[in-house]
Amino acid sequence: MSHFFAMLSRMKYIRRWGLMRNTQDENIQEHTLQTAMIAFHLCVLRNVRFGGKVDPQRAAVLAMYHDVTEIFTGDMPTPVKYFTPLMRKTYREVEKLAGRRLIESLPEDLRAPYESLILDAENDPVWPLVKAADTLSAYLKCLQEKHAGNTEFNEAFAGIENKLKCLHMPEVDCFMTEYAPAFLLSLDKMNS
């Protein structure tokens, strides 16, 4: 019996932004879906508007699995994860062990395709777009929290916004200009 998908289903129980007061909770399953959708679109933007040749489907699948190790580790807050170089190195090793354990929950003959998604994703050519999508998802969360009057997210918003600008990725800039502002609209305004 394989526990792989039963363990993945627990992503909905892992809260994000655990050190911050949230107006609306977010779990890693919700975040992962949004990240996959954004990663796909960043690739489409790169290909259509900026002359790229990247695989949107590959980016979406990598994004679907980018946080699965958090089933074992929980969502480690960024300030804790990057507290010291030793902390970051140790956390990377814990993530690798968690990824290996998750893969080992699959039947042996089905493990290989998941290794590139869970253990070696950072070596994939589309990984920078997946990481950008991950960061955009965090940016959108901060944007919505700020819009709801939650000043707890002000510093995170400023830091993440600066990080996105420093990427110098035209598809990210395009997303921030063309898509992010709509996250502040009500459903009625989007439909009018």
mmCIF file with all atom_site columns, C-alpha atoms in Angstrom:
data_model
loop_
_atom_site.group_PDB
_atom_site.id
_atom_site.type_symbol
_atom_site.label_atom_id
_atom_site.label_alt_id
_atom_site.label_comp_id
_atom_site.label_asym_id
_atom_site.label_entity_id
_atom_site.label_seq_id
_atom_site.pdbx_PDB_ins_code
_atom_site.Cartn_x
_atom_site.Cartn_y
_atom_site.Cartn_z
_atom_site.occupancy
_atom_site.B_iso_or_equiv
_atom_site.pdbx_formal_charge
_atom_site.auth_seq_id
_atom_site.auth_comp_id
_atom_site.auth_asym_id
_atom_site.auth_atom_id
_atom_site.pdbx_PDB_model_num
ATOM 1   C CA . MET A 1 1   ? 0.000   0.000  0.000   1.00 0.00 ? 1   MET A CA 1
ATOM 2   C CA . SER A 1 2   ? 1.389   3.418  -0.998  1.00 0.00 ? 2   SER A CA 1
ATOM 3   C CA . HIS A 1 3   ? 0.880   6.416  1.269   1.00 0.00 ? 3   HIS A CA 1
ATOM 4   C CA . PHE A 1 4   ? 2.114   8.957  -1.302  1.00 0.00 ? 4   PHE A CA 1
ATOM 5   C CA . PHE A 1 5   ? -1.197  10.566 -2.252  1.00 0.00 ? 5   PHE A CA 1
ATOM 6   C CA . ALA A 1 6   ? -2.645  10.301 1.239   1.00 0.00 ? 6   ALA A CA 1
ATOM 7   C CA . MET A 1 7   ? 0.394   12.232 2.489   1.00 0.00 ? 7   MET A CA 1
ATOM 8   C CA . LEU A 1 8   ? 0.035   14.820 -0.296  1.00 0.00 ? 8   LEU A CA 1
ATOM 9   C CA . SER A 1 9   ? -3.596  15.327 0.716   1.00 0.00 ? 9   SER A CA 1
ATOM 10  C CA . ARG A 1 10  ? -2.325  16.611 4.079   1.00 0.00 ? 10  ARG A CA 1
ATOM 11  C CA . MET A 1 11  ? -0.990  19.746 2.387   1.00 0.00 ? 11  MET A CA 1
ATOM 12  C CA . LYS A 1 12  ? -4.339  21.340 3.164   1.00 0.00 ? 12  LYS A CA 1
ATOM 13  C CA . TYR A 1 13  ? -3.518  21.143 6.886   1.00 0.00 ? 13  TYR A CA 1
ATOM 14  C CA . ILE A 1 14  ? -0.212  23.031 6.679   1.00 0.00 ? 14  ILE A CA 1
ATOM 15  C CA . ARG A 1 15  ? -0.794  26.729 7.342   1.00 0.00 ? 15  ARG A CA 1
ATOM 16  C CA . ARG A 1 16  ? 1.395   29.375 5.744   1.00 0.00 ? 16  ARG A CA 1
ATOM 17  C CA . TRP A 1 17  ? 2.450   32.632 7.375   1.00 0.00 ? 17  TRP A CA 1
ATOM 18  C CA . GLY A 1 18  ? 2.374   31.014 10.810  1.00 0.00 ? 18  GLY A CA 1
ATOM 19  C CA . LEU A 1 19  ? 4.195   33.836 12.605  1.00 0.00 ? 19  LEU A CA 1
ATOM 20  C CA . MET A 1 20  ? 1.840   36.504 11.296  1.00 0.00 ? 20  MET A CA 1
ATOM 21  C CA . ARG A 1 21  ? -1.722  37.512 12.060  1.00 0.00 ? 21  ARG A CA 1
ATOM 22  C CA . ASN A 1 22  ? -3.771  36.744 8.943   1.00 0.00 ? 22  ASN A CA 1
ATOM 23  C CA . THR A 1 23  ? -7.145  38.125 7.934   1.00 0.00 ? 23  THR A CA 1
ATOM 24  C CA . GLN A 1 24  ? -7.557  34.966 5.863   1.00 0.00 ? 24  GLN A CA 1
ATOM 25  C CA . ASP A 1 25  ? -5.603  31.778 6.477   1.00 0.00 ? 25  ASP A CA 1
ATOM 26  C CA . GLU A 1 26  ? -3.781  30.145 3.590   1.00 0.00 ? 26  GLU A CA 1
ATOM 27  C CA . ASN A 1 27  ? -2.580  26.554 3.413   1.00 0.00 ? 27  ASN A CA 1
ATOM 28  C CA . ILE A 1 28  ? 0.177   25.125 1.232   1.00 0.00 ? 28  ILE A CA 1
ATOM 29  C CA . GLN A 1 29  ? -2.289  23.291 -0.999  1.00 0.00 ? 29  GLN A CA 1
ATOM 30  C CA . GLU A 1 30  ? -3.965  26.597 -1.936  1.00 0.00 ? 30  GLU A CA 1
ATOM 31  C CA . HIS A 1 31  ? -0.594  28.277 -2.348  1.00 0.00 ? 31  HIS A CA 1
ATOM 32  C CA . THR A 1 32  ? 0.690   25.427 -4.526  1.00 0.00 ? 32  THR A CA 1
ATOM 33  C CA . LEU A 1 33  ? -2.238  25.631 -6.929  1.00 0.00 ? 33  LEU A CA 1
ATOM 34  C CA . GLN A 1 34  ? -1.809  29.391 -7.277  1.00 0.00 ? 34  GLN A CA 1
ATOM 35  C CA . THR A 1 35  ? 1.946   28.987 -7.775  1.00 0.00 ? 35  THR A CA 1
ATOM 36  C CA . ALA A 1 36  ? 1.402   26.356 -10.487 1.00 0.00 ? 36  ALA A CA 1
ATOM 37  C CA . MET A 1 37  ? -1.067  28.584 -12.317 1.00 0.00 ? 37  MET A CA 1
ATOM 38  C CA . ILE A 1 38  ? 1.269   31.570 -12.154 1.00 0.00 ? 38  ILE A CA 1
ATOM 39  C CA . ALA A 1 39  ? 4.312   29.505 -13.182 1.00 0.00 ? 39  ALA A CA 1
ATOM 40  C CA . PHE A 1 40  ? 2.441   28.264 -16.237 1.00 0.00 ? 40  PHE A CA 1
ATOM 41  C CA . HIS A 1 41  ? 1.493   31.825 -17.162 1.00 0.00 ? 41  HIS A CA 1
ATOM 42  C CA . LEU A 1 42  ? 4.991   33.217 -16.627 1.00 0.00 ? 42  LEU A CA 1
ATOM 43  C CA . CYS A 1 43  ? 6.225   30.644 -19.153 1.00 0.00 ? 43  CYS A CA 1
ATOM 44  C CA . VAL A 1 44  ? 3.480   31.600 -21.584 1.00 0.00 ? 44  VAL A CA 1
ATOM 45  C CA . LEU A 1 45  ? 4.460   35.257 -21.206 1.00 0.00 ? 45  LEU A CA 1
ATOM 46  C CA . ARG A 1 46  ? 8.114   34.423 -21.784 1.00 0.00 ? 46  ARG A CA 1
ATOM 47  C CA . ASN A 1 47  ? 7.307   32.403 -24.902 1.00 0.00 ? 47  ASN A CA 1
ATOM 48  C CA . VAL A 1 48  ? 4.717   34.717 -26.459 1.00 0.00 ? 48  VAL A CA 1
ATOM 49  C CA . ARG A 1 49  ? 5.956   38.173 -25.520 1.00 0.00 ? 49  ARG A CA 1
ATOM 50  C CA . PHE A 1 50  ? 9.665   37.766 -24.827 1.00 0.00 ? 50  PHE A CA 1
ATOM 51  C CA . GLY A 1 51  ? 10.876  35.215 -27.382 1.00 0.00 ? 51  GLY A CA 1
ATOM 52  C CA . GLY A 1 52  ? 11.425  32.339 -24.967 1.00 0.00 ? 52  GLY A CA 1
ATOM 53  C CA . LYS A 1 53  ? 11.160  28.618 -25.489 1.00 0.00 ? 53  LYS A CA 1
ATOM 54  C CA . VAL A 1 54  ? 10.265  27.180 -22.109 1.00 0.00 ? 54  VAL A CA 1
ATOM 55  C CA . ASP A 1 55  ? 7.807   24.443 -21.172 1.00 0.00 ? 55  ASP A CA 1
ATOM 56  C CA . PRO A 1 56  ? 4.780   25.850 -19.304 1.00 0.00 ? 56  PRO A CA 1
ATOM 57  C CA . GLN A 1 57  ? 3.510   22.363 -18.396 1.00 0.00 ? 57  GLN A CA 1
ATOM 58  C CA . ARG A 1 58  ? 6.853   21.426 -16.852 1.00 0.00 ? 58  ARG A CA 1
ATOM 59  C CA . ALA A 1 59  ? 6.851   24.621 -14.790 1.00 0.00 ? 59  ALA A CA 1
ATOM 60  C CA . ALA A 1 60  ? 3.301   23.968 -13.576 1.00 0.00 ? 60  ALA A CA 1
ATOM 61  C CA . VAL A 1 61  ? 4.147   20.413 -12.512 1.00 0.00 ? 61  VAL A CA 1
ATOM 62  C CA . LEU A 1 62  ? 7.332   21.515 -10.731 1.00 0.00 ? 62  LEU A CA 1
ATOM 63  C CA . ALA A 1 63  ? 5.275   24.147 -8.931  1.00 0.00 ? 63  ALA A CA 1
ATOM 64  C CA . MET A 1 64  ? 2.707   21.525 -7.892  1.00 0.00 ? 64  MET A CA 1
ATOM 65  C CA . TYR A 1 65  ? 5.458   19.698 -6.012  1.00 0.00 ? 65  TYR A CA 1
ATOM 66  C CA . HIS A 1 66  ? 7.613   22.627 -4.865  1.00 0.00 ? 66  HIS A CA 1
ATOM 67  C CA . ASP A 1 67  ? 6.400   22.597 -1.235  1.00 0.00 ? 67  ASP A CA 1
ATOM 68  C CA . VAL A 1 68  ? 5.505   18.931 -0.691  1.00 0.00 ? 68  VAL A CA 1
ATOM 69  C CA . THR A 1 69  ? 8.318   18.428 1.817   1.00 0.00 ? 69  THR A CA 1
ATOM 70  C CA . GLU A 1 70  ? 6.429   20.780 4.125   1.00 0.00 ? 70  GLU A CA 1
ATOM 71  C CA . ILE A 1 71  ? 4.121   17.838 4.847   1.00 0.00 ? 71  ILE A CA 1
ATOM 72  C CA . PHE A 1 72  ? 6.944   16.763 7.177   1.00 0.00 ? 72  PHE A CA 1
ATOM 73  C CA . THR A 1 73  ? 8.617   20.075 8.027   1.00 0.00 ? 73  THR A CA 1
ATOM 74  C CA . GLY A 1 74  ? 5.683   22.462 8.189   1.00 0.00 ? 74  GLY A CA 1
ATOM 75  C CA . ASP A 1 75  ? 5.971   25.887 6.591   1.00 0.00 ? 75  ASP A CA 1
ATOM 76  C CA . MET A 1 76  ? 9.222   27.274 7.928   1.00 0.00 ? 76  MET A CA 1
ATOM 77  C CA . PRO A 1 77  ? 8.917   31.076 8.126   1.00 0.00 ? 77  PRO A CA 1
ATOM 78  C CA . THR A 1 78  ? 11.470  32.837 5.904   1.00 0.00 ? 78  THR A CA 1
ATOM 79  C CA . PRO A 1 79  ? 13.116  34.771 8.758   1.00 0.00 ? 79  PRO A CA 1
ATOM 80  C CA . VAL A 1 80  ? 13.742  31.476 10.560  1.00 0.00 ? 80  VAL A CA 1
ATOM 81  C CA . LYS A 1 81  ? 14.825  29.573 7.436   1.00 0.00 ? 81  LYS A CA 1
ATOM 82  C CA . TYR A 1 82  ? 17.442  32.211 6.594   1.00 0.00 ? 82  TYR A CA 1
ATOM 83  C CA . PHE A 1 83  ? 18.387  33.136 10.183  1.00 0.00 ? 83  PHE A CA 1
ATOM 84  C CA . THR A 1 84  ? 21.970  31.926 9.678   1.00 0.00 ? 84  THR A CA 1
ATOM 85  C CA . PRO A 1 85  ? 23.820  30.147 6.858   1.00 0.00 ? 85  PRO A CA 1
ATOM 86  C CA . LEU A 1 86  ? 23.965  27.052 9.065   1.00 0.00 ? 86  LEU A CA 1
ATOM 87  C CA . MET A 1 87  ? 20.188  27.176 9.597   1.00 0.00 ? 87  MET A CA 1
ATOM 88  C CA . ARG A 1 88  ? 19.588  27.389 5.823   1.00 0.00 ? 88  ARG A CA 1
ATOM 89  C CA . LYS A 1 89  ? 22.027  24.535 5.118   1.00 0.00 ? 89  LYS A CA 1
ATOM 90  C CA . THR A 1 90  ? 20.459  22.361 7.803   1.00 0.00 ? 90  THR A CA 1
ATOM 91  C CA . TYR A 1 91  ? 16.943  23.104 6.566   1.00 0.00 ? 91  TYR A CA 1
ATOM 92  C CA . ARG A 1 92  ? 17.973  22.158 2.990   1.00 0.00 ? 92  ARG A CA 1
ATOM 93  C CA . GLU A 1 93  ? 19.186  18.803 4.307   1.00 0.00 ? 93  GLU A CA 1
ATOM 94  C CA . VAL A 1 94  ? 15.946  18.270 6.210   1.00 0.00 ? 94  VAL A CA 1
ATOM 95  C CA . GLU A 1 95  ? 14.008  19.097 3.023   1.00 0.00 ? 95  GLU A CA 1
ATOM 96  C CA . LYS A 1 96  ? 16.049  16.517 1.075   1.00 0.00 ? 96  LYS A CA 1
ATOM 97  C CA . LEU A 1 97  ? 15.364  13.857 3.720   1.00 0.00 ? 97  LEU A CA 1
ATOM 98  C CA . ALA A 1 98  ? 11.653  14.703 3.704   1.00 0.00 ? 98  ALA A CA 1
ATOM 99  C CA . GLY A 1 99  ? 11.602  14.544 -0.101  1.00 0.00 ? 99  GLY A CA 1
ATOM 100 C CA . ARG A 1 100 ? 13.359  11.192 -0.099  1.00 0.00 ? 100 ARG A CA 1
ATOM 101 C CA . ARG A 1 101 ? 10.904  9.839  2.478   1.00 0.00 ? 101 ARG A CA 1
ATOM 102 C CA . LEU A 1 102 ? 7.955   10.996 0.409   1.00 0.00 ? 102 LEU A CA 1
ATOM 103 C CA . ILE A 1 103 ? 9.354   9.377  -2.754  1.00 0.00 ? 103 ILE A CA 1
ATOM 104 C CA . GLU A 1 104 ? 9.987   6.153  -0.853  1.00 0.00 ? 104 GLU A CA 1
ATOM 105 C CA . SER A 1 105 ? 6.262   6.018  -0.087  1.00 0.00 ? 105 SER A CA 1
ATOM 106 C CA . LEU A 1 106 ? 5.702   5.251  -3.788  1.00 0.00 ? 106 LEU A CA 1
ATOM 107 C CA . PRO A 1 107 ? 6.087   1.781  -5.275  1.00 0.00 ? 107 PRO A CA 1
ATOM 108 C CA . GLU A 1 108 ? 9.736   1.383  -6.299  1.00 0.00 ? 108 GLU A CA 1
ATOM 109 C CA . ASP A 1 109 ? 9.027   1.159  -10.035 1.00 0.00 ? 109 ASP A CA 1
ATOM 110 C CA . LEU A 1 110 ? 7.241   4.557  -9.985  1.00 0.00 ? 110 LEU A CA 1
ATOM 111 C CA . ARG A 1 111 ? 9.778   6.623  -8.021  1.00 0.00 ? 111 ARG A CA 1
ATOM 112 C CA . ALA A 1 112 ? 12.115  7.861  -10.763 1.00 0.00 ? 112 ALA A CA 1
ATOM 113 C CA . PRO A 1 113 ? 9.750   10.407 -12.397 1.00 0.00 ? 113 PRO A CA 1
ATOM 114 C CA . TYR A 1 114 ? 9.122   12.039 -9.005  1.00 0.00 ? 114 TYR A CA 1
ATOM 115 C CA . GLU A 1 115 ? 12.793  12.437 -8.109  1.00 0.00 ? 115 GLU A CA 1
ATOM 116 C CA . SER A 1 116 ? 13.274  15.237 -10.648 1.00 0.00 ? 116 SER A CA 1
ATOM 117 C CA . LEU A 1 117 ? 10.157  16.979 -9.303  1.00 0.00 ? 117 LEU A CA 1
ATOM 118 C CA . ILE A 1 118 ? 10.903  16.673 -5.601  1.00 0.00 ? 118 ILE A CA 1
ATOM 119 C CA . LEU A 1 119 ? 14.657  16.228 -5.202  1.00 0.00 ? 119 LEU A CA 1
ATOM 120 C CA . ASP A 1 120 ? 16.176  17.893 -8.278  1.00 0.00 ? 120 ASP A CA 1
ATOM 121 C CA . ALA A 1 121 ? 13.699  20.649 -9.188  1.00 0.00 ? 121 ALA A CA 1
ATOM 122 C CA . GLU A 1 122 ? 16.237  23.430 -8.674  1.00 0.00 ? 122 GLU A CA 1
ATOM 123 C CA . ASN A 1 123 ? 18.337  22.019 -11.539 1.00 0.00 ? 123 ASN A CA 1
ATOM 124 C CA . ASP A 1 124 ? 15.502  22.300 -14.054 1.00 0.00 ? 124 ASP A CA 1
ATOM 125 C CA . PRO A 1 125 ? 15.774  25.118 -16.631 1.00 0.00 ? 125 PRO A CA 1
ATOM 126 C CA . VAL A 1 126 ? 12.283  26.429 -15.734 1.00 0.00 ? 126 VAL A CA 1
ATOM 127 C CA . TRP A 1 127 ? 13.019  26.529 -11.993 1.00 0.00 ? 127 TRP A CA 1
ATOM 128 C CA . PRO A 1 128 ? 13.690  30.303 -11.923 1.00 0.00 ? 128 PRO A CA 1
ATOM 129 C CA . LEU A 1 129 ? 10.177  30.858 -13.281 1.00 0.00 ? 129 LEU A CA 1
ATOM 130 C CA . VAL A 1 130 ? 8.712   28.517 -10.661 1.00 0.00 ? 130 VAL A CA 1
ATOM 131 C CA . LYS A 1 131 ? 10.559  30.391 -7.888  1.00 0.00 ? 131 LYS A CA 1
ATOM 132 C CA . ALA A 1 132 ? 9.328   33.683 -9.341  1.00 0.00 ? 132 ALA A CA 1
ATOM 133 C CA . ALA A 1 133 ? 5.771   32.316 -9.306  1.00 0.00 ? 133 ALA A CA 1
ATOM 134 C CA . ASP A 1 134 ? 6.241   31.208 -5.692  1.00 0.00 ? 134 ASP A CA 1
ATOM 135 C CA . THR A 1 135 ? 7.372   34.715 -4.793  1.00 0.00 ? 135 THR A CA 1
ATOM 136 C CA . LEU A 1 136 ? 4.495   36.277 -6.750  1.00 0.00 ? 136 LEU A CA 1
ATOM 137 C CA . SER A 1 137 ? 2.053   34.126 -4.795  1.00 0.00 ? 137 SER A CA 1
ATOM 138 C CA . ALA A 1 138 ? 3.533   35.473 -1.550  1.00 0.00 ? 138 ALA A CA 1
ATOM 139 C CA . TYR A 1 139 ? 3.362   39.004 -2.962  1.00 0.00 ? 139 TYR A CA 1
ATOM 140 C CA . LEU A 1 140 ? -0.336  38.589 -3.787  1.00 0.00 ? 140 LEU A CA 1
ATOM 141 C CA . LYS A 1 141 ? -1.040  37.304 -0.270  1.00 0.00 ? 141 LYS A CA 1
ATOM 142 C CA . CYS A 1 142 ? 0.717   40.349 1.221   1.00 0.00 ? 142 CYS A CA 1
ATOM 143 C CA . LEU A 1 143 ? -1.083  42.680 -1.191  1.00 0.00 ? 143 LEU A CA 1
ATOM 144 C CA . GLN A 1 144 ? -4.477  41.318 -0.168  1.00 0.00 ? 144 GLN A CA 1
ATOM 145 C CA . GLU A 1 145 ? -3.640  41.380 3.543   1.00 0.00 ? 145 GLU A CA 1
ATOM 146 C CA . LYS A 1 146 ? -2.500  45.006 3.299   1.00 0.00 ? 146 LYS A CA 1
ATOM 147 C CA . HIS A 1 147 ? -5.645  45.888 1.356   1.00 0.00 ? 147 HIS A CA 1
ATOM 148 C CA . ALA A 1 148 ? -7.702  44.332 4.154   1.00 0.00 ? 148 ALA A CA 1
ATOM 149 C CA . GLY A 1 149 ? -6.011  46.748 6.573   1.00 0.00 ? 149 GLY A CA 1
ATOM 150 C CA . ASN A 1 150 ? -3.603  44.229 8.075   1.00 0.00 ? 150 ASN A CA 1
ATOM 151 C CA . THR A 1 151 ? -0.437  46.235 8.723   1.00 0.00 ? 151 THR A CA 1
ATOM 152 C CA . GLU A 1 152 ? 1.264   43.056 9.932   1.00 0.00 ? 152 GLU A CA 1
ATOM 153 C CA . PHE A 1 153 ? 2.154   42.395 6.282   1.00 0.00 ? 153 PHE A CA 1
ATOM 154 C CA . ASN A 1 154 ? 3.637   45.821 5.438   1.00 0.00 ? 154 ASN A CA 1
ATOM 155 C CA . GLU A 1 155 ? 7.288   44.830 5.826   1.00 0.00 ? 155 GLU A CA 1
ATOM 156 C CA . ALA A 1 156 ? 6.836   41.467 4.117   1.00 0.00 ? 156 ALA A CA 1
ATOM 157 C CA . PHE A 1 157 ? 5.085   43.213 1.228   1.00 0.00 ? 157 PHE A CA 1
ATOM 158 C CA . ALA A 1 158 ? 7.887   45.756 0.785   1.00 0.00 ? 158 ALA A CA 1
ATOM 159 C CA . GLY A 1 159 ? 10.585  43.084 0.955   1.00 0.00 ? 159 GLY A CA 1
ATOM 160 C CA . ILE A 1 160 ? 8.856   40.738 -1.466  1.00 0.00 ? 160 ILE A CA 1
ATOM 161 C CA . GLU A 1 161 ? 8.020   43.540 -3.885  1.00 0.00 ? 161 GLU A CA 1
ATOM 162 C CA . ASN A 1 162 ? 11.676  44.596 -3.894  1.00 0.00 ? 162 ASN A CA 1
ATOM 163 C CA . LYS A 1 163 ? 12.786  40.979 -4.394  1.00 0.00 ? 163 LYS A CA 1
ATOM 164 C CA . LEU A 1 164 ? 10.498  40.667 -7.428  1.00 0.00 ? 164 LEU A CA 1
ATOM 165 C CA . LYS A 1 165 ? 11.793  43.906 -8.954  1.00 0.00 ? 165 LYS A CA 1
ATOM 166 C CA . CYS A 1 166 ? 15.386  42.752 -8.429  1.00 0.00 ? 166 CYS A CA 1
ATOM 167 C CA . LEU A 1 167 ? 14.716  39.606 -10.469 1.00 0.00 ? 167 LEU A CA 1
ATOM 168 C CA . HIS A 1 168 ? 14.723  41.734 -13.642 1.00 0.00 ? 168 HIS A CA 1
ATOM 169 C CA . MET A 1 169 ? 12.391  39.254 -15.299 1.00 0.00 ? 169 MET A CA 1
ATOM 170 C CA . PRO A 1 170 ? 10.098  40.932 -17.831 1.00 0.00 ? 170 PRO A CA 1
ATOM 171 C CA . GLU A 1 171 ? 7.384   38.303 -17.371 1.00 0.00 ? 171 GLU A CA 1
ATOM 172 C CA . VAL A 1 172 ? 7.315   39.013 -13.628 1.00 0.00 ? 172 VAL A CA 1
ATOM 173 C CA . ASP A 1 173 ? 7.119   42.767 -14.243 1.00 0.00 ? 173 ASP A CA 1
ATOM 174 C CA . CYS A 1 174 ? 4.295   42.129 -16.704 1.00 0.00 ? 174 CYS A CA 1
ATOM 175 C CA . PHE A 1 175 ? 2.404   40.005 -14.162 1.00 0.00 ? 175 PHE A CA 1
ATOM 176 C CA . MET A 1 176 ? 2.772   42.670 -11.476 1.00 0.00 ? 176 MET A CA 1
ATOM 177 C CA . THR A 1 177 ? 1.503   45.372 -13.825 1.00 0.00 ? 177 THR A CA 1
ATOM 178 C CA . GLU A 1 178 ? -1.241  43.526 -15.708 1.00 0.00 ? 178 GLU A CA 1
ATOM 179 C CA . TYR A 1 179 ? -2.589  40.997 -13.193 1.00 0.00 ? 179 TYR A CA 1
ATOM 180 C CA . ALA A 1 180 ? -1.742  41.885 -9.581  1.00 0.00 ? 180 ALA A CA 1
ATOM 181 C CA . PRO A 1 181 ? -3.911  45.053 -9.372  1.00 0.00 ? 181 PRO A CA 1
ATOM 182 C CA . ALA A 1 182 ? -7.036  42.987 -10.076 1.00 0.00 ? 182 ALA A CA 1
ATOM 183 C CA . PHE A 1 183 ? -6.508  41.163 -6.767  1.00 0.00 ? 183 PHE A CA 1
ATOM 184 C CA . LEU A 1 184 ? -7.698  44.339 -5.035  1.00 0.00 ? 184 LEU A CA 1
ATOM 185 C CA . LEU A 1 185 ? -11.033 44.411 -6.876  1.00 0.00 ? 185 LEU A CA 1
ATOM 186 C CA . SER A 1 186 ? -14.319 43.068 -5.617  1.00 0.00 ? 186 SER A CA 1
ATOM 187 C CA . LEU A 1 187 ? -16.107 40.422 -7.663  1.00 0.00 ? 187 LEU A CA 1
ATOM 188 C CA . ASP A 1 188 ? -18.678 43.047 -8.679  1.00 0.00 ? 188 ASP A CA 1
ATOM 189 C CA . LYS A 1 189 ? -15.948 45.352 -10.022 1.00 0.00 ? 189 LYS A CA 1
ATOM 190 C CA . MET A 1 190 ? -14.324 42.486 -11.921 1.00 0.00 ? 190 MET A CA 1
ATOM 191 C CA . ASN A 1 191 ? -17.687 41.684 -13.525 1.00 0.00 ? 191 ASN A CA 1
ATOM 192 C CA . SER A 1 192 ? -18.552 45.270 -14.495 1.00 0.00 ? 192 SER A CA 1
#
